[in-house]
Each structure stands twice: as C-alpha cells, then as structure tokens.
XYZ file of C-alpha atoms in Angstrom:
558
model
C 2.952 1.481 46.568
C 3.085 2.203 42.652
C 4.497 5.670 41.860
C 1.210 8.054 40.769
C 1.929 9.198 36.856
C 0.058 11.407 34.818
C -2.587 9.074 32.237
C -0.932 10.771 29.189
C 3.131 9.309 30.712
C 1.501 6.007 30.592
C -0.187 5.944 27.661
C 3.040 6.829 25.875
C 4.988 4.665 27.806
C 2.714 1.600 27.419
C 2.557 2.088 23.734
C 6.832 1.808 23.628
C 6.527 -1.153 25.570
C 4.473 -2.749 23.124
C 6.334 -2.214 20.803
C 4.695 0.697 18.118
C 7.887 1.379 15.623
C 7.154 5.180 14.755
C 5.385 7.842 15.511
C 4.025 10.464 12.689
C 2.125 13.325 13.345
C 1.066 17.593 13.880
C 1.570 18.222 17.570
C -0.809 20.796 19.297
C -1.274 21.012 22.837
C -3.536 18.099 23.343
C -1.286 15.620 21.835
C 2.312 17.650 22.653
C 2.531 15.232 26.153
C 1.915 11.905 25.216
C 3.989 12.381 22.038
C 6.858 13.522 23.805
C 6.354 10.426 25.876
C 6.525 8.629 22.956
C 10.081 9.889 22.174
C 11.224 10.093 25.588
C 10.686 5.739 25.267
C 12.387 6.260 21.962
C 10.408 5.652 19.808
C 11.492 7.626 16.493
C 9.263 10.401 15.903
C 8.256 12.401 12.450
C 6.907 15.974 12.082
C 4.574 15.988 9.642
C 3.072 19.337 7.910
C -0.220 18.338 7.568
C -2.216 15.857 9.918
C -3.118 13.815 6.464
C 0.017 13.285 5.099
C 1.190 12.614 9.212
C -1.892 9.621 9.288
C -0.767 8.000 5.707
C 3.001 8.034 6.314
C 2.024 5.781 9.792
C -0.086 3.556 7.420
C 2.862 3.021 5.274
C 5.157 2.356 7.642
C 3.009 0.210 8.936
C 2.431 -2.118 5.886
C 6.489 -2.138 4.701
C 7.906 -2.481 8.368
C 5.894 -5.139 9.970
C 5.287 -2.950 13.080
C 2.271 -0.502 13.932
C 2.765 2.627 13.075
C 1.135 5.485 15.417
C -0.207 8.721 13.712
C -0.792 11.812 16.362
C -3.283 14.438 16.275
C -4.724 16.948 18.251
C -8.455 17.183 18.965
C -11.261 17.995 16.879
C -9.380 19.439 13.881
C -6.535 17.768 14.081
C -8.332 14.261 13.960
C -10.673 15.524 11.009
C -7.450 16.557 9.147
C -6.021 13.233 9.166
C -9.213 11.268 8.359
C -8.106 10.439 4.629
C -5.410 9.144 5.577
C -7.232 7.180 8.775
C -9.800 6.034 6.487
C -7.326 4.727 3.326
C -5.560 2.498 6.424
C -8.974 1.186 7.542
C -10.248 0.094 4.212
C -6.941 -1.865 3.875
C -6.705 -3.607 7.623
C -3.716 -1.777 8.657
C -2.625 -2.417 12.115
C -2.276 1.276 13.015
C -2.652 3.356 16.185
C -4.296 7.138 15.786
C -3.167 8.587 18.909
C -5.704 11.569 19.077
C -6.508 14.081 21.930
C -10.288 14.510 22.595
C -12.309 17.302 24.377
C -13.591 16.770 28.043
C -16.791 14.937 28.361
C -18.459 18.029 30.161
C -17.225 20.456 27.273
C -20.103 20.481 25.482
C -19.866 23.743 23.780
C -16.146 23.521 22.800
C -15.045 24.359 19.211
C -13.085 21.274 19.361
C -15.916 19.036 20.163
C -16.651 16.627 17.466
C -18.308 12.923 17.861
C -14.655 11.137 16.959
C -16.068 7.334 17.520
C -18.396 8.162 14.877
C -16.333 9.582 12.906
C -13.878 6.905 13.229
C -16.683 4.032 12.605
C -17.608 5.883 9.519
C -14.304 4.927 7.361
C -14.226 1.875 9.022
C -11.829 2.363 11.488
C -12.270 1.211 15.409
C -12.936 3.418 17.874
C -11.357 2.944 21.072
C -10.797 5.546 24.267
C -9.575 5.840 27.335
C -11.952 5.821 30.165
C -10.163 6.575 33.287
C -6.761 6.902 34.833
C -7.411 3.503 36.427
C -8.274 2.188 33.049
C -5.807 4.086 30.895
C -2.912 1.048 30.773
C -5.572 -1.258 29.828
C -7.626 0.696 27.494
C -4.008 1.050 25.604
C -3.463 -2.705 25.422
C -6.880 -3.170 24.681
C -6.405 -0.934 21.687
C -2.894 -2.559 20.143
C -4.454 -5.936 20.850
C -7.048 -4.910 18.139
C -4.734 -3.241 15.413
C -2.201 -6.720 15.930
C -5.054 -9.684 15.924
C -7.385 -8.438 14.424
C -5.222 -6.272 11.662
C -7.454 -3.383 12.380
C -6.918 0.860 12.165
C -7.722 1.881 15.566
C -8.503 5.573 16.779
C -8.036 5.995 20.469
C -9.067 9.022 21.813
C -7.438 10.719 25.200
C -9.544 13.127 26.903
C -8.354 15.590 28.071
C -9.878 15.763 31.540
C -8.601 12.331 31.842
C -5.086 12.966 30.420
C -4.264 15.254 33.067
C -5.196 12.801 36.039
C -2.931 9.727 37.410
C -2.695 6.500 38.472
C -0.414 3.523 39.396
C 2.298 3.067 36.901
C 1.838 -0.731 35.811
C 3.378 -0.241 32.580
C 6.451 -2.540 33.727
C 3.923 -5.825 33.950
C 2.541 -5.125 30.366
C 3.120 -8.210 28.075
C 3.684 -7.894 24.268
C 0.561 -9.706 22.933
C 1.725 -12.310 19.919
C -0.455 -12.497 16.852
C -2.355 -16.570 17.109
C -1.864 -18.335 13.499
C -5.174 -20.280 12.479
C -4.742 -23.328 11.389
C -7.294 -24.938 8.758
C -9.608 -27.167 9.861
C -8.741 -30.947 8.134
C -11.652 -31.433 6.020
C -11.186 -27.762 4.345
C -7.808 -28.678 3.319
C -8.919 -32.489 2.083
C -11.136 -30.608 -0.067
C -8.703 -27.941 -1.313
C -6.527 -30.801 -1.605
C -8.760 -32.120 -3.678
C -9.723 -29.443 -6.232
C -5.714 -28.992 -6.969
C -5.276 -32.732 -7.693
C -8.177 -32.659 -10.327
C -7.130 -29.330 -12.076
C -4.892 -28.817 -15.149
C -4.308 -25.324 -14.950
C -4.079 -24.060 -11.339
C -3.055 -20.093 -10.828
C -2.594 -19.106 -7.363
C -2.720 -15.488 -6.322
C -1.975 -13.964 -3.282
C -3.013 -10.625 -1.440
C -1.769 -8.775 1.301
C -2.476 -11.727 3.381
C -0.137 -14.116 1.600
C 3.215 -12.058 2.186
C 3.925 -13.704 5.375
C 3.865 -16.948 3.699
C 5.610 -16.910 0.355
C 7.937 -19.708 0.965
C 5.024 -22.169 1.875
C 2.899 -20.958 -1.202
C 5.573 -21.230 -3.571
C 6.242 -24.362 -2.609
C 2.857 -25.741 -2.784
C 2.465 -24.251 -6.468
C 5.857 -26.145 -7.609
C 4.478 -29.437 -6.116
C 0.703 -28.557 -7.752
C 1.817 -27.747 -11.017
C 0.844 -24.052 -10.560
C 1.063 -20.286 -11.869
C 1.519 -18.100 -9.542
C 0.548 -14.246 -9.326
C -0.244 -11.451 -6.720
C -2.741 -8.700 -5.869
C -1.260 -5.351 -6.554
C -0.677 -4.630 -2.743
C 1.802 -8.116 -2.792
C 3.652 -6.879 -5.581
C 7.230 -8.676 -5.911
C 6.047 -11.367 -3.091
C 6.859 -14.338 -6.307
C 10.035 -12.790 -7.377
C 12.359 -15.570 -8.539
C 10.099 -17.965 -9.449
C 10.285 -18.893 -13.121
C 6.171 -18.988 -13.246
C 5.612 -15.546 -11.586
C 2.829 -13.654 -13.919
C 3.416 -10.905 -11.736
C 0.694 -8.690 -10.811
C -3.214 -10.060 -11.346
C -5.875 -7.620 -12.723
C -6.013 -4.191 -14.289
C -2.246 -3.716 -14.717
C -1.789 -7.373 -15.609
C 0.047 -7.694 -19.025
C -1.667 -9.437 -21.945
C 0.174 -12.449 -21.464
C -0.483 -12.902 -17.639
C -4.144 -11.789 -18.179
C -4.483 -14.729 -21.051
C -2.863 -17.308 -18.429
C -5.070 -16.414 -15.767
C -8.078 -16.509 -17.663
C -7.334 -19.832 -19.191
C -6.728 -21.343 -15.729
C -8.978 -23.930 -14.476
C -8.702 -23.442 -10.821
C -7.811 -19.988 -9.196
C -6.992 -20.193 -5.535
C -6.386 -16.570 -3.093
C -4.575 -16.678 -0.897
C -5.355 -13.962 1.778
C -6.396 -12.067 -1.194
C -10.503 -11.532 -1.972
C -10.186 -11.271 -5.517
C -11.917 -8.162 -5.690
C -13.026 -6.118 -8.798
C -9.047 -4.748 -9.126
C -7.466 -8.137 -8.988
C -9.874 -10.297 -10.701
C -10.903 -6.903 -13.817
C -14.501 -7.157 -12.551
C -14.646 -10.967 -12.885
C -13.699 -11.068 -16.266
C -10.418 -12.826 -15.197
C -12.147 -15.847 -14.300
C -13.545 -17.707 -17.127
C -16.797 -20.045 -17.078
C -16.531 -23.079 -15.400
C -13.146 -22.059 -13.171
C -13.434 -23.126 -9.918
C -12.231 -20.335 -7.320
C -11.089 -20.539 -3.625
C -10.322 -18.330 -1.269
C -8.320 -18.416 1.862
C -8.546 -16.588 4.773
C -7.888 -15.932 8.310
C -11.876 -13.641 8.079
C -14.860 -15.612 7.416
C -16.099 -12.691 6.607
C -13.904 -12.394 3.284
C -14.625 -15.851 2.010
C -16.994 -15.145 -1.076
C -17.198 -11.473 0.189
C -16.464 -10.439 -3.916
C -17.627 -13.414 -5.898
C -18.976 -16.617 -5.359
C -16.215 -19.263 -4.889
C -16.161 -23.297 -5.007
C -14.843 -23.597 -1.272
C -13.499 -21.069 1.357
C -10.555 -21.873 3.645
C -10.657 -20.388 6.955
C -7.159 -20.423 8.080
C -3.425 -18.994 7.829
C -2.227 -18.671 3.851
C 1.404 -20.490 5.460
C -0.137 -23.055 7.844
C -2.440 -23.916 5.018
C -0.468 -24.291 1.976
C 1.829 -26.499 4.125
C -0.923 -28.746 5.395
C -1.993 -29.019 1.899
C 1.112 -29.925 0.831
C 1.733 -32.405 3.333
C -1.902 -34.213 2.050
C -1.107 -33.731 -1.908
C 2.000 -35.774 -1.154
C 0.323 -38.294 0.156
C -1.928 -38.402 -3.282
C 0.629 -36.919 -5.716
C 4.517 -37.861 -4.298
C 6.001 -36.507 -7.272
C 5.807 -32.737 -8.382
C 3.622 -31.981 -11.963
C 4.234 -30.060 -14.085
C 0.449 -29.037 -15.375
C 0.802 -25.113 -15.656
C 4.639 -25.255 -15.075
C 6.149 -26.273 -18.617
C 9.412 -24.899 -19.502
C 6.849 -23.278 -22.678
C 5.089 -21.124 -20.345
C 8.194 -20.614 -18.471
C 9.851 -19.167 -21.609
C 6.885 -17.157 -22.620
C 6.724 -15.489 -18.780
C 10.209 -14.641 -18.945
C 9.743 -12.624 -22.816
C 6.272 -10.940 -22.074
C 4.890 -10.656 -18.566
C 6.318 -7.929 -17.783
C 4.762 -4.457 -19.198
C 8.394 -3.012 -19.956
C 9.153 -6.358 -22.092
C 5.594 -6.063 -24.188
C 6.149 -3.636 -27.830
C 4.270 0.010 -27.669
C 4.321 2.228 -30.284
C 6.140 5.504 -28.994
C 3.472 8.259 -28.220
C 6.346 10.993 -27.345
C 6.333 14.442 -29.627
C 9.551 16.515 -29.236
C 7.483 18.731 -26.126
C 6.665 15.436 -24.594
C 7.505 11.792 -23.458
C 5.569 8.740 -23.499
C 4.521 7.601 -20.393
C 5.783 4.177 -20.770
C 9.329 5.235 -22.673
C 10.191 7.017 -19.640
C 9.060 4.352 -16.818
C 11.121 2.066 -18.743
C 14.145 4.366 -18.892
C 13.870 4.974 -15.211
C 13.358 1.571 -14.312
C 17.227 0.921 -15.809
C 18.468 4.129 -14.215
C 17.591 3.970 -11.154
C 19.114 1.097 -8.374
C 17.130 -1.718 -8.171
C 17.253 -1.899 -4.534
C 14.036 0.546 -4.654
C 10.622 1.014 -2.508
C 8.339 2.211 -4.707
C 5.122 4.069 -3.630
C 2.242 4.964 -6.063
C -0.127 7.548 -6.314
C -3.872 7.299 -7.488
C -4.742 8.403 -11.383
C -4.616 7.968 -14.837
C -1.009 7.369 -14.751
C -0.687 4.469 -11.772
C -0.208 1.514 -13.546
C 3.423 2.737 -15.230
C 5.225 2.671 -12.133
C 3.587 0.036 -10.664
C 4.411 -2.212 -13.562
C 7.276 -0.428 -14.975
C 9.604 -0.429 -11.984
C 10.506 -3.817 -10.656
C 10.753 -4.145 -6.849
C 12.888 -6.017 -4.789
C 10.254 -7.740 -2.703
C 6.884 -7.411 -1.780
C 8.376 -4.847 0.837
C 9.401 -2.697 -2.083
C 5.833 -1.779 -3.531
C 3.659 0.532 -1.278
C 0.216 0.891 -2.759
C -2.130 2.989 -0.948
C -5.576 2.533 -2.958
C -8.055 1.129 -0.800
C -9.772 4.717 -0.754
C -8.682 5.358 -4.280
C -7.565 9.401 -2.772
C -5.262 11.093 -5.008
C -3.022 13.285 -3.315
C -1.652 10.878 -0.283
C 1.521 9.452 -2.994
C 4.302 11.661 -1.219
C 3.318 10.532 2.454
C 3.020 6.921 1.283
C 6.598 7.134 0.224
C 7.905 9.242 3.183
C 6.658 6.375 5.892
C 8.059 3.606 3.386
C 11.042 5.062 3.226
C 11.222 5.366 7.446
C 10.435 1.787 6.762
C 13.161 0.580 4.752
C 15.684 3.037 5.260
C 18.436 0.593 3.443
C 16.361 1.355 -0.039
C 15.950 3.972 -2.605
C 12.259 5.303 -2.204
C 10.429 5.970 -5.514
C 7.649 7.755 -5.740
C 5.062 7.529 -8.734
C 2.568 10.629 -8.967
C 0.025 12.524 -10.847
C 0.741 16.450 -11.227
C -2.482 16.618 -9.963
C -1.814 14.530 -6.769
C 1.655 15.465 -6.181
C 0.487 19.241 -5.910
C -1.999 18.585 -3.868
C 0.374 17.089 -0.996
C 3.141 19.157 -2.095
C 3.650 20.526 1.627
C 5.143 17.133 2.341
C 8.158 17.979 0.142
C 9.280 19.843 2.866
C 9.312 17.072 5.192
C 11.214 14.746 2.533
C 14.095 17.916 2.339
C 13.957 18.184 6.075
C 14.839 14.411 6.478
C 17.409 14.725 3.745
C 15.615 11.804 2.234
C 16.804 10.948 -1.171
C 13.631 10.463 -2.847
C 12.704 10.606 -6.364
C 9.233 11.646 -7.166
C 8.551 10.529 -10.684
C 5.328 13.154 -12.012
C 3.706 11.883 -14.694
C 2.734 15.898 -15.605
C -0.512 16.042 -18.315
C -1.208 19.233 -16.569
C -4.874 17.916 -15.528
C -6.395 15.404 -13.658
C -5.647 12.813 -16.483
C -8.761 10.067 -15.337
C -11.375 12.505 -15.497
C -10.501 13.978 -18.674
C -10.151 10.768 -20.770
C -13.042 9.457 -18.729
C -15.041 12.574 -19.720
C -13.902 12.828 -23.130
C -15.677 11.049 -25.557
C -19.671 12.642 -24.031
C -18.223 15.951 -23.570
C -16.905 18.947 -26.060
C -13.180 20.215 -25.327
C -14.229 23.287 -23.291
C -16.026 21.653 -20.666
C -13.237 19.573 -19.381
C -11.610 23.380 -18.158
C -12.683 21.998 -14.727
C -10.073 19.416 -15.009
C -7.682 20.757 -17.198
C -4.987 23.433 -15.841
C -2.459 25.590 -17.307
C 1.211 24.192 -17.592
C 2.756 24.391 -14.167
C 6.796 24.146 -13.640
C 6.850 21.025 -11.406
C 10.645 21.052 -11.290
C 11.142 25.007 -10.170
C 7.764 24.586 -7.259
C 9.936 21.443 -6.188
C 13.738 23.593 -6.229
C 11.567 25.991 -3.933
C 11.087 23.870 -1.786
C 15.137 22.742 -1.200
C 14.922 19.647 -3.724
C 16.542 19.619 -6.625
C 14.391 19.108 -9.639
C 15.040 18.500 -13.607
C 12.437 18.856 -16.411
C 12.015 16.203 -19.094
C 10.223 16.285 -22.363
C 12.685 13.661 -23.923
C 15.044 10.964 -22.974
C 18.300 13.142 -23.600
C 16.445 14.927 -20.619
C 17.158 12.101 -18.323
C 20.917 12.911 -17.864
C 20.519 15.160 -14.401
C 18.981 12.165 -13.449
C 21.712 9.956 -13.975
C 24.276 12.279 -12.435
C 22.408 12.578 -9.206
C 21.890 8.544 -8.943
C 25.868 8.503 -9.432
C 26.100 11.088 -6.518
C 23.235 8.778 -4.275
C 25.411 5.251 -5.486
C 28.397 7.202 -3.933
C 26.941 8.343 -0.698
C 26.705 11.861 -1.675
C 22.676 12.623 -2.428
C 20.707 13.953 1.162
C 18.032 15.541 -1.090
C 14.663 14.882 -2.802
C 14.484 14.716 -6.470
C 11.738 15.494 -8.434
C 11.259 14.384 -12.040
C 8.547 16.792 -14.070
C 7.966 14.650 -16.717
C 5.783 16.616 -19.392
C 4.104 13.170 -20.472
C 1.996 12.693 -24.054
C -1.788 11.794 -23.889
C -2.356 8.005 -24.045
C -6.030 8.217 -24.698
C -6.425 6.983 -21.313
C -4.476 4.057 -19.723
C -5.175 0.527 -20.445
C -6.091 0.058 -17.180
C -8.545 3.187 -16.895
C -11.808 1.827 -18.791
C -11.478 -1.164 -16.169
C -11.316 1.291 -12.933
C -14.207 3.593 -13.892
C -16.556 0.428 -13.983
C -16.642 0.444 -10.754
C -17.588 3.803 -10.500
C-alpha cells in the first residue's frame, strides 16, 4: 500500500519531478508548506519582497533559462499582488507555474476569498486547481503539461481544505512530458518554397518562437538570398551573421528600417509581426508579400493580413524548405546578400554606429552618449533586462548582447515598474553573465524594494537609470496640447537615485558627464577580478530628447 502524504508534499514534490527550475515568491501560511516542499526537492528558491516583483522574476527566468519558472503566493492578497507580473507572462506565452494558496470552498465569508480563475482568465492566464487529494498528482501534471505544450502562464490554485488532506504518494511513476515539434504540412512549404524562389529581396524575421531554431533559419536565409532580423524579444538570436539588421520595428535603425521596407517578401518566423515589430505596418511596403509561421493557427494573420500562413515548427520548417529550394535552386543566391549591403550593415545598423548630435549640458548627459559609453565599459558577456518608458530603446539598442539569451524584454503588458525583477530572475537564469538592467527613474522607484533582494543575493547588477526626474513618455507625449504647469502630475522634483540605492547596501555613483563614469569603471575592474558581490546603480541625470524616436510610434497604439 502507497504511503498516505499530505496534498501540499505532493504537489511540491511532483512539481521537482517535473522538472520546474526555480521557485520565486512571498511566503504566508497558505503557501509556507508546499514551498518548503519545493526546496526540500531542491529546487532553488528566491524570497522576494513583494509578490509582483516574486511573479516577474519567475517569468524571466522562465524565458532566459528554458525551464518553467514557479512564482508562490499566498491566497487572496497574495495572488492579487502578483497579478502584473502574472498577467505581463500571459500576454507573452510564458510557460510559468503560479503556485497560489486558495480559500476553502465552504469559506464563503473569508477576507481572503476572491474568484482567482477569473481573475486569472482575465490577463489571459489559465486557470487550473486542484480538486481533491485523489486528484492532486494529476491536477499538477495536468497543469505543467499546459505551461510546456501549449507555452501557456498557468495559475493553479491549492485549497486549503484540500491541502491539508492526503493521499497515495504516486509521485515516483510521474513522467516528464516532452514538448511534440509540428511539422509543416508539404503543400504549405511547396508554397513557401515558392514565394522565396520568386522574390528579390527576402527579409526574414523571427520572434520569440524562432530562438529554438536559429541554426535552421540562418541557414535557409544564406541559401534564399535573405536579410535577416528579429522581434525585440529575440534580440541577438542572428548574431554573427554578416546580414543581421538586428532588431525589426520601433528601435530599428534607419538603415535596417530602409532594408526592411524595401524588401519584397517578409517571412516570421514564430513572430506575428505585430504593431512593435512591423511600426504599425508601415514596415511593409505595398505589394510585399508577408508570411507567417507558426506552431498557433490562431497567430497566422492574427496582426495583418499575410500571403500564406505556415502552421508548423520555425526549425522543422525552414529545414524542409530548404531541403525543397535545393531541389529548385542547388546553388545559394545572393539576392539581398551582396557584399554592398553587407558593408553597409556592418557601418550603420547598429544605433551606437549611426551620428547624433550630443544633447548633454554640463548638469546632464545624453541619453545615447552614455548607452554608448556603457556599452564599451561594461563586459560583453551581459544579460540585459529593460524597463518600460521613454527611455527603452537606448539599452535595448545600445548594449549588444551575447545571444538571444542575453536580452530580457518584459513588454507584453507595457507595466513600468517590473525592470528590476526582470533582471533579478535573468540573472538566476544565467548566472555565468553580467546582468544589466535598463530603467526609468520613474520605474526603477517604483520596484525599488527589489534592490534589497539584488544586495541580499550579492548579485552584481548594474541598474542603468535613465533619471529625467518624471515619467519621460507622458510628458513628451503631453507636451505639445498642454502648457508647462499641467504636466506637475508627471513631473517630480530631483530625487538622489544613487544615495536611495547606497541605502539600500548597493553602491551607487551619480553621473551628469562622462568623466562621471570612472566609479564605474573601477567597480567593473573589481567584478572582472572576482571581487564585486554588490548591486550598482548608475543615476544618470539624462538631457530631454524631445521624446525618443521610437515614442511617436508607441503612443499610436494607444
């Protein structure tokens, strides 16, 4: 006879088994068992401050480690605190587990009581439970099985009624479910076959669903005579190749938006060429002929209307393609690929290698000087994690990343605030790496209590504020209807970044110029030697751009 455990042992130990990487979360007392559990199995386990910053760090560990992250939360509250950060993963189809205590079915009248499937529905997030003790192994690999295939943010709830009863351990005949690759039906890849054969400017761009097959894309592109380019969440997934316009859309340089636009054929590739990637449409010219593929029907012409939709894996169907262009086209052509555009990609693509004129005063820096300082300061063996805001698009385009596992952009919900958790669960992600953050003084204060958890980890993080002392969007979004003294509602008084951030155990250096920089470059000496176990923050007091070049294309969509 099975031994008789309590629902809450196996739920924990049925999540190790299968395999969830970390845990993240606020522990209260109807989450304190089954997270203890959790690290009992050994599975690593991070104290958050806030249930918020607990749920985004799981979501970015998640997307930079290949494994599902788990966020945990206590009932009620503790669920409702985290439901930014629930909601940013569920927009963006992150295979994460929220690991949430619920209230007992007959406890109608508790304080705690809240509807959490709704509430989990409404950002788009699954809502999953579990039912009984006999149920409770199940219910769990019913839930993973969701968050793996299906790439989906799934709240399961724990009652408590139900934690506290028992059943047969079966935990030890659990199997580790493995993700099915689709494979393209024949005629869909005769026809995107095709459509590259007959073009003369191909760009391919892949999304988040492309970084599992860069080899097979790049390879395809060489053979087709294509550019290649990413969605910002695939960042770095071309580095290397010679015909890499980098990122596609708002943060695109003029060059790479020019080649895109004067493409011919634009095939995604697990990407859906939304309103970011494509700058409201405008990156696809009259007459292009656009395909998408996918492993959702539902994201085939989801944004725009395309010339064919490939249902299938971005690998397995580059490489069939490839194996039918041959057959057409034995030789490689060169089409997009000339040594010209080559040469041109090499000078200009890049926002760091395009001339600005310098905006800095002698009280302030220029955005742009200063991301393109820091990008030769610090190693290039980075992770870099953006917040949302008027500054974004410097570090995302002024830092270079490894990879497309260096580059953690957490914008599906477009929250500002979550920057500092995204680069907390990157960094438990790619511990080898320096983590970067990019923020806002507006977001960075608002998560602020997560510098504590970055100082208690000893993490040497650099948090890069991009301080205009207001919420930067609003006001240059506001500007131009509205006199000076209205904006007071998004404007603030100078606030010493550097001394909130030395308060908090990190150290922290103020720059208004580049001589300012030098702290900096001691303590990257001191990290390149083994010797840095604390956060740095960066208060950079930055000049007004007018609003970034990438602003007037995110506020259309507002």
């Amino acid at each position: 006879m099975s031994e008789q455990v309590r629902v809450a042992t196996l739920v924990g130990r049925t999540l190790a088994k299968l395999g969830v990487g970390h845990v993240f979360g606020v522990v209260g007392s109807g989450n304190f068992d089954v997270t203890s559990t959790l690290m009992n199995a050994g599975v690593p386990y991070t104290a958050a401050r806030h249930e918020g910053g607990a749920a985004t760090m799981a979501d970015a560990y998640s997307r930079m480690s290949g494994k599902v992250g788990v966020v945990t939360t206590h009932q009620g509250c503790g669920l409702t605190n985290a439901i930014t950060g629930v909601g940013e993963a569920a927009k963006s189809r992150t295979p994460m587990i929220v690991l949430t205590a619920d209230t007992q079915a007959a406890a109608i009248r508790s304080n705690f009581k809240i509807d959490q499937d709704a509430m989990a529905r409404s950002v788009g997030a699954v809502a999953e439970r579990i039912h009984s003790p006999e149920t409770a192994v199940a219910d769990t690999v019913r839930a993973f099985r969701t968050a793996v295939n299906e790439r989906r943010t799934v709240v399961l709830s724990l009652p408590l009624d139900i934690q506290s009863g028992t059943a047969a351990d079966t935990v030890g005949t659990v199997a580790v479910p493995v993700p099915a690759r689709l494979r393209p039906d024949t005629g869909a890849v005769n026809q995107l076959v095709e459509l590259i054969s007959n073009a003369k400017r191909p760009v391919f761009v892949a999304g988040r669903g492309g970084r599992g097959a860069r080899d097979s894309i790049l390879a395809l592109a060489r053979h087709a005579g294509a550019l290649v380019a990413t969605s910002a969440v695939a960042n770095g997934l071309f580095n290397g190749d010679s015909h890499n316009l980098g990122i596609s859309g708002g943060f695109s340089s003029p060059l790479t938006a020019e080649l895109i636009t004067s493409a011919d054929l634009i095939i995604g590739w697990g990407c859906t060429l939304n309103m970011w990637t494509m700058r409201h449409g405008r990156l696809i010219s009259a007459g292009t002929k656009v395909v998408q593929i996918d492993v959702e029907d539902s994201s085939l012409g989801a944004n725009r209307a395309i010339t064919l939709g490939v249902l299938g894996d971005s690998a397995l169907t580059a490489e069939d393609a490839l194996e039918v262009l041959k057959t057409i086209q034995p030789a490689a052509a060169e089409k997009y690929r000339t040594e010209q555009n080559a040469l041109a990609i090499k000078q200009s693509a890049r926002w760091r290698d395009v001339e600005t004129p310098d905006l800095g005063t002698s009280t302030s820096i220029d955005p742009r000087v200063i991301s393109r300082e820091l990008d030769t300061i610090l190693p290039a063996d980075r992770i870099v994690a953006v917040d949302s805001g008027n500054f974004m698009g410097y570090p995302s385009q002024y830092l270079a990343v490894p990879d497309e596992f260096g580059f953690c952009f957490t914008q599906a919900f477009q929250a500002i605030g979550i920057g500092l958790y995204t680069a907390i669960g990157a960094a438990m992600a790619q511990p080898h790496r320096l983590p970067v953050l990019g923020a806002g003084d507006g977001g960075f204060l608002m998560g602020i209590s997560e510098l504590e958890t970055a100082v208690r980890l000893k993490l040497p993080l650099v948090c890069i504020v991009y301080n205009d002392a207001a919420y930067g969007a609003e006001v240059h979004h506001f500007a131009e209807h509205h006199a000076q003294e209205e904006l007071g509602s998004v404007s603030f008084p100078e606030t010493d970044i550097a001394a909130i951030a030395r308060g908090f155990g990190a150290d922290g250096v103020t720059v208004r110029t580049l001589e300012d920089l030098q702290p900096v470059r001691e303590w990257v000496a001191a990290f390149r030697d083994g010797g840095q176990d604390r956060p740095l923050v960066i208060d950079a007091k930055i000049a007004s751009d007018g609003g970034s070049w990438w602003l007037a294309e995110a506020f259309q969509g507002h």
